[in-house]
PDB file of C-alpha atoms in Angstrom:
ATOM      1  CA  UNK A   1     263.715 -11.501  95.145  1.00  0.00           C
ATOM      2  CA  UNK A   2     264.532 -14.227  97.541  1.00  0.00           C
ATOM      3  CA  UNK A   3     262.081 -14.453 100.390  1.00  0.00           C
ATOM      4  CA  UNK A   4     264.679 -15.907 102.783  1.00  0.00           C
ATOM      5  CA  UNK A   5     268.397 -15.274 102.544  1.00  0.00           C
ATOM      6  CA  UNK A   6     270.954 -17.278 104.426  1.00  0.00           C
ATOM      7  CA  UNK A   7     274.376 -15.920 103.452  1.00  0.00           C
ATOM      8  CA  UNK A   8     276.572 -18.354 105.352  1.00  0.00           C
ATOM      9  CA  UNK A   9     276.832 -21.662 103.442  1.00  0.00           C
ATOM     10  CA  UNK A  10     279.167 -23.051 106.194  1.00  0.00           C
ATOM     11  CA  UNK A  11     280.202 -22.069 109.651  1.00  0.00           C
ATOM     12  CA  UNK A  12     282.575 -23.468 112.225  1.00  0.00           C
ATOM     13  CA  UNK A  13     282.450 -22.972 115.983  1.00  0.00           C
ATOM     14  CA  UNK A  14     284.531 -24.100 118.887  1.00  0.00           C
ATOM     15  CA  UNK A  15     282.736 -26.483 121.341  1.00  0.00           C
ATOM     16  CA  UNK A  16     281.164 -24.462 124.232  1.00  0.00           C
ATOM     17  CA  UNK A  17     281.331 -21.145 122.258  1.00  0.00           C
ATOM     18  CA  UNK A  18     278.267 -19.251 121.015  1.00  0.00           C
ATOM     19  CA  UNK A  19     277.538 -18.955 117.295  1.00  0.00           C
ATOM     20  CA  UNK A  20     275.153 -16.803 115.283  1.00  0.00           C
ATOM     21  CA  UNK A  21     273.525 -18.004 112.072  1.00  0.00           C
ATOM     22  CA  UNK A  22     272.260 -15.194 109.873  1.00  0.00           C
ATOM     23  CA  UNK A  23     268.886 -14.923 108.275  1.00  0.00           C
ATOM     24  CA  UNK A  24     267.172 -12.052 106.452  1.00  0.00           C
ATOM     25  CA  UNK A  25     263.629 -12.159 105.071  1.00  0.00           C
ATOM     26  CA  UNK A  26     261.522 -10.214 102.571  1.00  0.00           C
ATOM     27  CA  UNK A  27     257.814  -9.707 102.960  1.00  0.00           C
ATOM     28  CA  UNK A  28     255.338  -6.883 102.785  1.00  0.00           C
ATOM     29  CA  UNK A  29     252.754  -8.897 104.767  1.00  0.00           C
ATOM     30  CA  UNK A  30     252.419  -7.387 108.395  1.00  0.00           C
ATOM     31  CA  UNK A  31     251.579 -10.836 109.667  1.00  0.00           C
ATOM     32  CA  UNK A  32     254.208 -13.452 109.283  1.00  0.00           C
ATOM     33  CA  UNK A  33     256.175 -16.100 111.337  1.00  0.00           C
ATOM     34  CA  UNK A  34     259.819 -17.015 111.311  1.00  0.00           C
ATOM     35  CA  UNK A  35     261.100 -20.459 112.163  1.00  0.00           C
ATOM     36  CA  UNK A  36     264.466 -22.160 112.465  1.00  0.00           C
ATOM     37  CA  UNK A  37     264.891 -25.900 111.788  1.00  0.00           C
ATOM     38  CA  UNK A  38     267.773 -28.219 112.296  1.00  0.00           C
ATOM     39  CA  UNK A  39     268.600 -31.012 109.821  1.00  0.00           C
ATOM     40  CA  UNK A  40     271.198 -33.434 111.161  1.00  0.00           C
ATOM     41  CA  UNK A  41     273.028 -35.797 108.822  1.00  0.00           C
ATOM     42  CA  UNK A  42     270.262 -38.425 109.378  1.00  0.00           C
ATOM     43  CA  UNK A  43     268.014 -36.155 107.366  1.00  0.00           C
ATOM     44  CA  UNK A  44     265.076 -35.354 109.687  1.00  0.00           C
ATOM     45  CA  UNK A  45     263.812 -31.736 110.071  1.00  0.00           C
ATOM     46  CA  UNK A  46     263.711 -30.672 113.684  1.00  0.00           C
ATOM     47  CA  UNK A  47     261.788 -27.518 114.775  1.00  0.00           C
ATOM     48  CA  UNK A  48     264.005 -25.278 116.999  1.00  0.00           C
ATOM     49  CA  UNK A  49     262.388 -21.895 117.552  1.00  0.00           C
ATOM     50  CA  UNK A  50     259.583 -19.563 116.346  1.00  0.00           C
ATOM     51  CA  UNK A  51     259.144 -15.815 116.340  1.00  0.00           C
ATOM     52  CA  UNK A  52     255.925 -14.081 115.292  1.00  0.00           C
ATOM     53  CA  UNK A  53     255.927 -10.708 113.549  1.00  0.00           C
ATOM     54  CA  UNK A  54     253.980  -9.155 116.381  1.00  0.00           C
ATOM     55  CA  UNK A  55     255.973 -10.608 119.165  1.00  0.00           C
ATOM     56  CA  UNK A  56     257.641  -7.876 121.241  1.00  0.00           C
ATOM     57  CA  UNK A  57     260.336 -10.019 122.764  1.00  0.00           C
ATOM     58  CA  UNK A  58     262.932 -12.144 121.111  1.00  0.00           C
ATOM     59  CA  UNK A  59     262.110 -15.886 121.320  1.00  0.00           C
ATOM     60  CA  UNK A  60     264.209 -18.231 123.426  1.00  0.00           C
ATOM     61  CA  UNK A  61     264.180 -21.959 123.673  1.00  0.00           C
ATOM     62  CA  UNK A  62     266.936 -23.432 125.872  1.00  0.00           C
ATOM     63  CA  UNK A  63     270.307 -22.727 124.243  1.00  0.00           C
ATOM     64  CA  UNK A  64     268.622 -21.235 121.211  1.00  0.00           C
ATOM     65  CA  UNK A  65     267.605 -17.664 120.956  1.00  0.00           C
ATOM     66  CA  UNK A  66     266.281 -15.676 117.959  1.00  0.00           C
ATOM     67  CA  UNK A  67     267.630 -12.103 117.458  1.00  0.00           C
ATOM     68  CA  UNK A  68     264.690 -10.503 115.776  1.00  0.00           C
ATOM     69  CA  UNK A  69     265.350  -7.161 114.247  1.00  0.00           C
ATOM     70  CA  UNK A  70     262.100  -6.248 112.441  1.00  0.00           C
ATOM     71  CA  UNK A  71     263.254  -2.985 110.900  1.00  0.00           C
ATOM     72  CA  UNK A  72     266.215  -4.742 109.351  1.00  0.00           C
ATOM     73  CA  UNK A  73     264.189  -7.810 108.453  1.00  0.00           C
ATOM     74  CA  UNK A  74     266.611 -10.123 110.172  1.00  0.00           C
ATOM     75  CA  UNK A  75     266.032 -13.189 112.300  1.00  0.00           C
ATOM     76  CA  UNK A  76     269.393 -14.541 113.348  1.00  0.00           C
ATOM     77  CA  UNK A  77     269.622 -17.758 115.346  1.00  0.00           C
ATOM     78  CA  UNK A  78     272.018 -17.693 118.308  1.00  0.00           C
ATOM     79  CA  UNK A  79     273.229 -21.040 119.668  1.00  0.00           C
ATOM     80  CA  UNK A  80     274.892 -20.680 123.061  1.00  0.00           C
ATOM     81  CA  UNK A  81     277.429 -23.171 124.563  1.00  0.00           C
ATOM     82  CA  UNK A  82     277.770 -25.213 121.336  1.00  0.00           C
ATOM     83  CA  UNK A  83     277.804 -28.929 121.493  1.00  0.00           C
ATOM     84  CA  UNK A  84     279.129 -31.587 119.155  1.00  0.00           C
ATOM     85  CA  UNK A  85     275.569 -32.667 118.521  1.00  0.00           C
ATOM     86  CA  UNK A  86     274.775 -29.213 117.181  1.00  0.00           C
ATOM     87  CA  UNK A  87     276.787 -30.006 113.978  1.00  0.00           C
ATOM     88  CA  UNK A  88     273.983 -29.999 111.357  1.00  0.00           C
ATOM     89  CA  UNK A  89     272.362 -28.019 108.554  1.00  0.00           C
ATOM     90  CA  UNK A  90     270.220 -25.078 109.823  1.00  0.00           C
ATOM     91  CA  UNK A  91     267.316 -23.678 107.939  1.00  0.00           C
ATOM     92  CA  UNK A  92     265.554 -20.386 108.354  1.00  0.00           C
ATOM     93  CA  UNK A  93     261.937 -20.326 107.238  1.00  0.00           C
ATOM     94  CA  UNK A  94     259.035 -17.847 106.927  1.00  0.00           C
ATOM     95  CA  UNK A  95     255.304 -18.336 106.927  1.00  0.00           C
ATOM     96  CA  UNK A  96     253.706 -15.589 104.920  1.00  0.00           C
ATOM     97  CA  UNK A  97     250.015 -14.785 104.509  1.00  0.00           C
ATOM     98  CA  UNK A  98     247.782 -17.920 104.439  1.00  0.00           C
ATOM     99  CA  UNK A  99     250.248 -20.507 105.173  1.00  0.00           C
ATOM    100  CA  UNK A 100     252.697 -20.422 102.384  1.00  0.00           C
ATOM    101  CA  UNK A 101     256.157 -21.239 103.569  1.00  0.00           C
ATOM    102  CA  UNK A 102     259.566 -20.253 102.336  1.00  0.00           C
ATOM    103  CA  UNK A 103     262.889 -21.694 103.387  1.00  0.00           C
ATOM    104  CA  UNK A 104     266.453 -20.457 102.986  1.00  0.00           C
ATOM    105  CA  UNK A 105     269.238 -22.420 101.467  1.00  0.00           C
ATOM    106  CA  UNK A 106     270.651 -23.461 104.785  1.00  0.00           C
ATOM    107  CA  UNK A 107     273.835 -22.957 106.767  1.00  0.00           C
ATOM    108  CA  UNK A 108     275.959 -26.043 107.527  1.00  0.00           C
ATOM    109  CA  UNK A 109     277.355 -25.766 111.140  1.00  0.00           C
ATOM    110  CA  UNK A 110     280.327 -27.759 112.245  1.00  0.00           C
ATOM    111  CA  UNK A 111     281.218 -27.744 115.955  1.00  0.00           C
ATOM    112  CA  UNK A 112     284.961 -28.390 116.533  1.00  0.00           C
ATOM    113  CA  UNK A 113     286.003 -30.229 119.729  1.00  0.00           C
TER     114      UNK A 113
ATOM    115  CA  UNK B   1     253.233 -41.277 119.268  1.00  0.00           C
ATOM    116  CA  UNK B   2     252.519 -38.066 117.241  1.00  0.00           C
ATOM    117  CA  UNK B   3     253.976 -38.437 113.828  1.00  0.00           C
ATOM    118  CA  UNK B   4     253.980 -37.765 110.101  1.00  0.00           C
ATOM    119  CA  UNK B   5     254.514 -40.890 108.097  1.00  0.00           C
ATOM    120  CA  UNK B   6     255.721 -40.950 104.516  1.00  0.00           C
ATOM    121  CA  UNK B   7     255.984 -43.940 102.345  1.00  0.00           C
ATOM    122  CA  UNK B   8     258.102 -45.141 100.633  1.00  0.00           C
ATOM    123  CA  UNK B   9     261.406 -43.831 102.155  1.00  0.00           C
ATOM    124  CA  UNK B  10     263.327 -44.600  98.998  1.00  0.00           C
ATOM    125  CA  UNK B  11     262.065 -45.050  95.485  1.00  0.00           C
ATOM    126  CA  UNK B  12     263.771 -45.504  92.121  1.00  0.00           C
ATOM    127  CA  UNK B  13     261.607 -45.289  89.050  1.00  0.00           C
ATOM    128  CA  UNK B  14     261.830 -44.609  85.366  1.00  0.00           C
ATOM    129  CA  UNK B  15     260.713 -41.625  83.367  1.00  0.00           C
ATOM    130  CA  UNK B  16     256.938 -41.523  82.697  1.00  0.00           C
ATOM    131  CA  UNK B  17     255.903 -44.233  85.214  1.00  0.00           C
ATOM    132  CA  UNK B  18     253.230 -42.719  87.495  1.00  0.00           C
ATOM    133  CA  UNK B  19     253.926 -42.871  91.216  1.00  0.00           C
ATOM    134  CA  UNK B  20     252.349 -41.816  94.470  1.00  0.00           C
ATOM    135  CA  UNK B  21     254.138 -40.929  97.706  1.00  0.00           C
ATOM    136  CA  UNK B  22     251.853 -41.253 100.679  1.00  0.00           C
ATOM    137  CA  UNK B  23     251.707 -39.018 103.751  1.00  0.00           C
ATOM    138  CA  UNK B  24     249.661 -39.596 106.843  1.00  0.00           C
ATOM    139  CA  UNK B  25     249.527 -37.696 110.109  1.00  0.00           C
ATOM    140  CA  UNK B  26     247.911 -38.705 113.410  1.00  0.00           C
ATOM    141  CA  UNK B  27     247.776 -35.318 115.092  1.00  0.00           C
ATOM    142  CA  UNK B  28     244.402 -34.194 113.668  1.00  0.00           C
ATOM    143  CA  UNK B  29     246.303 -31.303 111.893  1.00  0.00           C
ATOM    144  CA  UNK B  30     244.411 -29.127 109.514  1.00  0.00           C
ATOM    145  CA  UNK B  31     247.464 -27.946 107.533  1.00  0.00           C
ATOM    146  CA  UNK B  32     249.606 -30.265 105.380  1.00  0.00           C
ATOM    147  CA  UNK B  33     252.300 -29.538 102.862  1.00  0.00           C
ATOM    148  CA  UNK B  34     254.841 -31.105 100.506  1.00  0.00           C
ATOM    149  CA  UNK B  35     258.412 -29.909  99.923  1.00  0.00           C
ATOM    150  CA  UNK B  36     261.303 -30.960  97.844  1.00  0.00           C
ATOM    151  CA  UNK B  37     264.853 -30.357  98.925  1.00  0.00           C
ATOM    152  CA  UNK B  38     267.590 -30.059  96.497  1.00  0.00           C
ATOM    153  CA  UNK B  39     271.304 -29.219  97.242  1.00  0.00           C
ATOM    154  CA  UNK B  40     271.939 -25.505  97.302  1.00  0.00           C
ATOM    155  CA  UNK B  41     268.254 -24.646  97.032  1.00  0.00           C
ATOM    156  CA  UNK B  42     266.967 -25.531 100.406  1.00  0.00           C
ATOM    157  CA  UNK B  43     263.368 -26.667 100.763  1.00  0.00           C
ATOM    158  CA  UNK B  44     260.814 -25.503  98.262  1.00  0.00           C
ATOM    159  CA  UNK B  45     257.050 -25.798  98.842  1.00  0.00           C
ATOM    160  CA  UNK B  46     255.316 -27.858  96.206  1.00  0.00           C
ATOM    161  CA  UNK B  47     251.639 -27.839  97.338  1.00  0.00           C
ATOM    162  CA  UNK B  48     249.833 -27.251 100.636  1.00  0.00           C
ATOM    163  CA  UNK B  49     246.353 -27.859 101.997  1.00  0.00           C
ATOM    164  CA  UNK B  50     244.583 -25.976 104.729  1.00  0.00           C
ATOM    165  CA  UNK B  51     241.891 -28.492 105.169  1.00  0.00           C
ATOM    166  CA  UNK B  52     240.059 -31.315 103.429  1.00  0.00           C
ATOM    167  CA  UNK B  53     239.306 -30.554  99.791  1.00  0.00           C
ATOM    168  CA  UNK B  54     241.393 -27.318 100.027  1.00  0.00           C
ATOM    169  CA  UNK B  55     244.695 -27.350  98.259  1.00  0.00           C
ATOM    170  CA  UNK B  56     246.953 -24.600  96.930  1.00  0.00           C
ATOM    171  CA  UNK B  57     250.080 -24.319  94.860  1.00  0.00           C
ATOM    172  CA  UNK B  58     253.358 -23.565  96.466  1.00  0.00           C
ATOM    173  CA  UNK B  59     256.441 -22.309  94.748  1.00  0.00           C
ATOM    174  CA  UNK B  60     257.187 -25.358  92.483  1.00  0.00           C
ATOM    175  CA  UNK B  61     253.888 -27.181  91.641  1.00  0.00           C
ATOM    176  CA  UNK B  62     254.621 -28.054  88.092  1.00  0.00           C
ATOM    177  CA  UNK B  63     254.668 -31.814  87.414  1.00  0.00           C
ATOM    178  CA  UNK B  64     252.944 -32.681  90.672  1.00  0.00           C
ATOM    179  CA  UNK B  65     249.401 -33.291  91.876  1.00  0.00           C
ATOM    180  CA  UNK B  66     247.937 -33.660  95.357  1.00  0.00           C
ATOM    181  CA  UNK B  67     244.583 -34.487  96.864  1.00  0.00           C
ATOM    182  CA  UNK B  68     243.143 -34.160 100.387  1.00  0.00           C
ATOM    183  CA  UNK B  69     240.078 -36.373 100.639  1.00  0.00           C
ATOM    184  CA  UNK B  70     240.642 -37.076 104.378  1.00  0.00           C
ATOM    185  CA  UNK B  71     242.187 -34.855 107.043  1.00  0.00           C
ATOM    186  CA  UNK B  72     244.979 -37.313 107.906  1.00  0.00           C
ATOM    187  CA  UNK B  73     246.201 -38.126 104.338  1.00  0.00           C
ATOM    188  CA  UNK B  74     247.836 -35.923 101.779  1.00  0.00           C
ATOM    189  CA  UNK B  75     249.331 -37.952  98.940  1.00  0.00           C
ATOM    190  CA  UNK B  76     251.788 -36.525  96.368  1.00  0.00           C
ATOM    191  CA  UNK B  77     251.264 -37.770  92.817  1.00  0.00           C
ATOM    192  CA  UNK B  78     253.776 -37.625  89.986  1.00  0.00           C
ATOM    193  CA  UNK B  79     251.723 -38.564  86.905  1.00  0.00           C
ATOM    194  CA  UNK B  80     254.712 -38.597  84.525  1.00  0.00           C
ATOM    195  CA  UNK B  81     257.940 -38.287  86.512  1.00  0.00           C
ATOM    196  CA  UNK B  82     261.015 -36.846  84.883  1.00  0.00           C
ATOM    197  CA  UNK B  83     264.668 -36.918  85.927  1.00  0.00           C
ATOM    198  CA  UNK B  84     264.472 -33.267  87.131  1.00  0.00           C
ATOM    199  CA  UNK B  85     262.115 -34.499  89.807  1.00  0.00           C
ATOM    200  CA  UNK B  86     264.839 -36.575  91.434  1.00  0.00           C
ATOM    201  CA  UNK B  87     264.922 -35.102  94.884  1.00  0.00           C
ATOM    202  CA  UNK B  88     264.360 -35.560  98.588  1.00  0.00           C
ATOM    203  CA  UNK B  89     260.723 -35.013  99.375  1.00  0.00           C
ATOM    204  CA  UNK B  90     259.229 -34.014 102.774  1.00  0.00           C
ATOM    205  CA  UNK B  91     255.668 -34.031 103.939  1.00  0.00           C
ATOM    206  CA  UNK B  92     254.782 -31.758 106.910  1.00  0.00           C
ATOM    207  CA  UNK B  93     251.761 -31.005 108.914  1.00  0.00           C
ATOM    208  CA  UNK B  94     250.700 -28.409 111.508  1.00  0.00           C
ATOM    209  CA  UNK B  95     247.621 -27.233 113.364  1.00  0.00           C
ATOM    210  CA  UNK B  96     247.244 -24.329 110.977  1.00  0.00           C
ATOM    211  CA  UNK B  97     245.748 -20.919 111.535  1.00  0.00           C
ATOM    212  CA  UNK B  98     246.976 -17.611 110.096  1.00  0.00           C
ATOM    213  CA  UNK B  99     248.193 -16.022 113.393  1.00  0.00           C
ATOM    214  CA  UNK B 100     249.016 -19.329 115.144  1.00  0.00           C
ATOM    215  CA  UNK B 101     252.619 -20.593 115.421  1.00  0.00           C
ATOM    216  CA  UNK B 102     251.809 -23.108 112.766  1.00  0.00           C
ATOM    217  CA  UNK B 103     254.900 -25.127 113.583  1.00  0.00           C
ATOM    218  CA  UNK B 104     255.288 -27.758 111.002  1.00  0.00           C
ATOM    219  CA  UNK B 105     256.151 -31.310 111.871  1.00  0.00           C
ATOM    220  CA  UNK B 106     258.018 -33.137 109.183  1.00  0.00           C
ATOM    221  CA  UNK B 107     258.013 -36.707 107.908  1.00  0.00           C
ATOM    222  CA  UNK B 108     261.263 -38.643 107.581  1.00  0.00           C
ATOM    223  CA  UNK B 109     261.535 -37.806 103.895  1.00  0.00           C
ATOM    224  CA  UNK B 110     261.265 -39.800 100.673  1.00  0.00           C
ATOM    225  CA  UNK B 111     264.324 -39.999  98.459  1.00  0.00           C
ATOM    226  CA  UNK B 112     263.190 -40.273  94.887  1.00  0.00           C
ATOM    227  CA  UNK B 113     265.363 -41.104  91.867  1.00  0.00           C
ATOM    228  CA  UNK B 114     263.890 -40.881  88.335  1.00  0.00           C
ATOM    229  CA  UNK B 115     266.053 -42.597  85.656  1.00  0.00           C
TER     230      UNK B 115
END
């Protein structure tokens, strides 16, 4: 079974609109961490946001928020007020147990002017 | 400047010719890791290290070796590269700890082609 599933290979959003990128995960470990990374066309991996399995509140970092639904094992990324510079590949990732990491296959986001 | 440095950035080699991709971090991080990125597959963890002389297999360790003799360095070794190891490779480091955020900082990537 896939540890991290991203079901949206590609997404489009109008500039200034909000967009949600989906991520579901699979683990039986009670202690885990969830991450989102952005990979622009230049190739670097940029950390966006983190959610711990014991965190009671959804994480937020500026225009990024993580919609954490533990019972559903989902950790969707919400980007508010999309900008042209948000066009990139987005990866959801999970740290499980003693520091083994799993990444999803990514979602390519295109922001339309 | 805090950074993870990988070298080389680009490498073309032939099947069977041993190669090493170096990775160095200047953040005194305990945890380091190697990934490969392939289209449609995302990033897959090859090996990781939680500290000096402590390494563990990730999801796709076959055909790779690593060593962690010093805290700052974590080289990736391909003893006999094959064309299916053609990929984009990333090194990453973080402060580590099971319950910590363990945010990984990535190097710029090494694009490897094995002919």
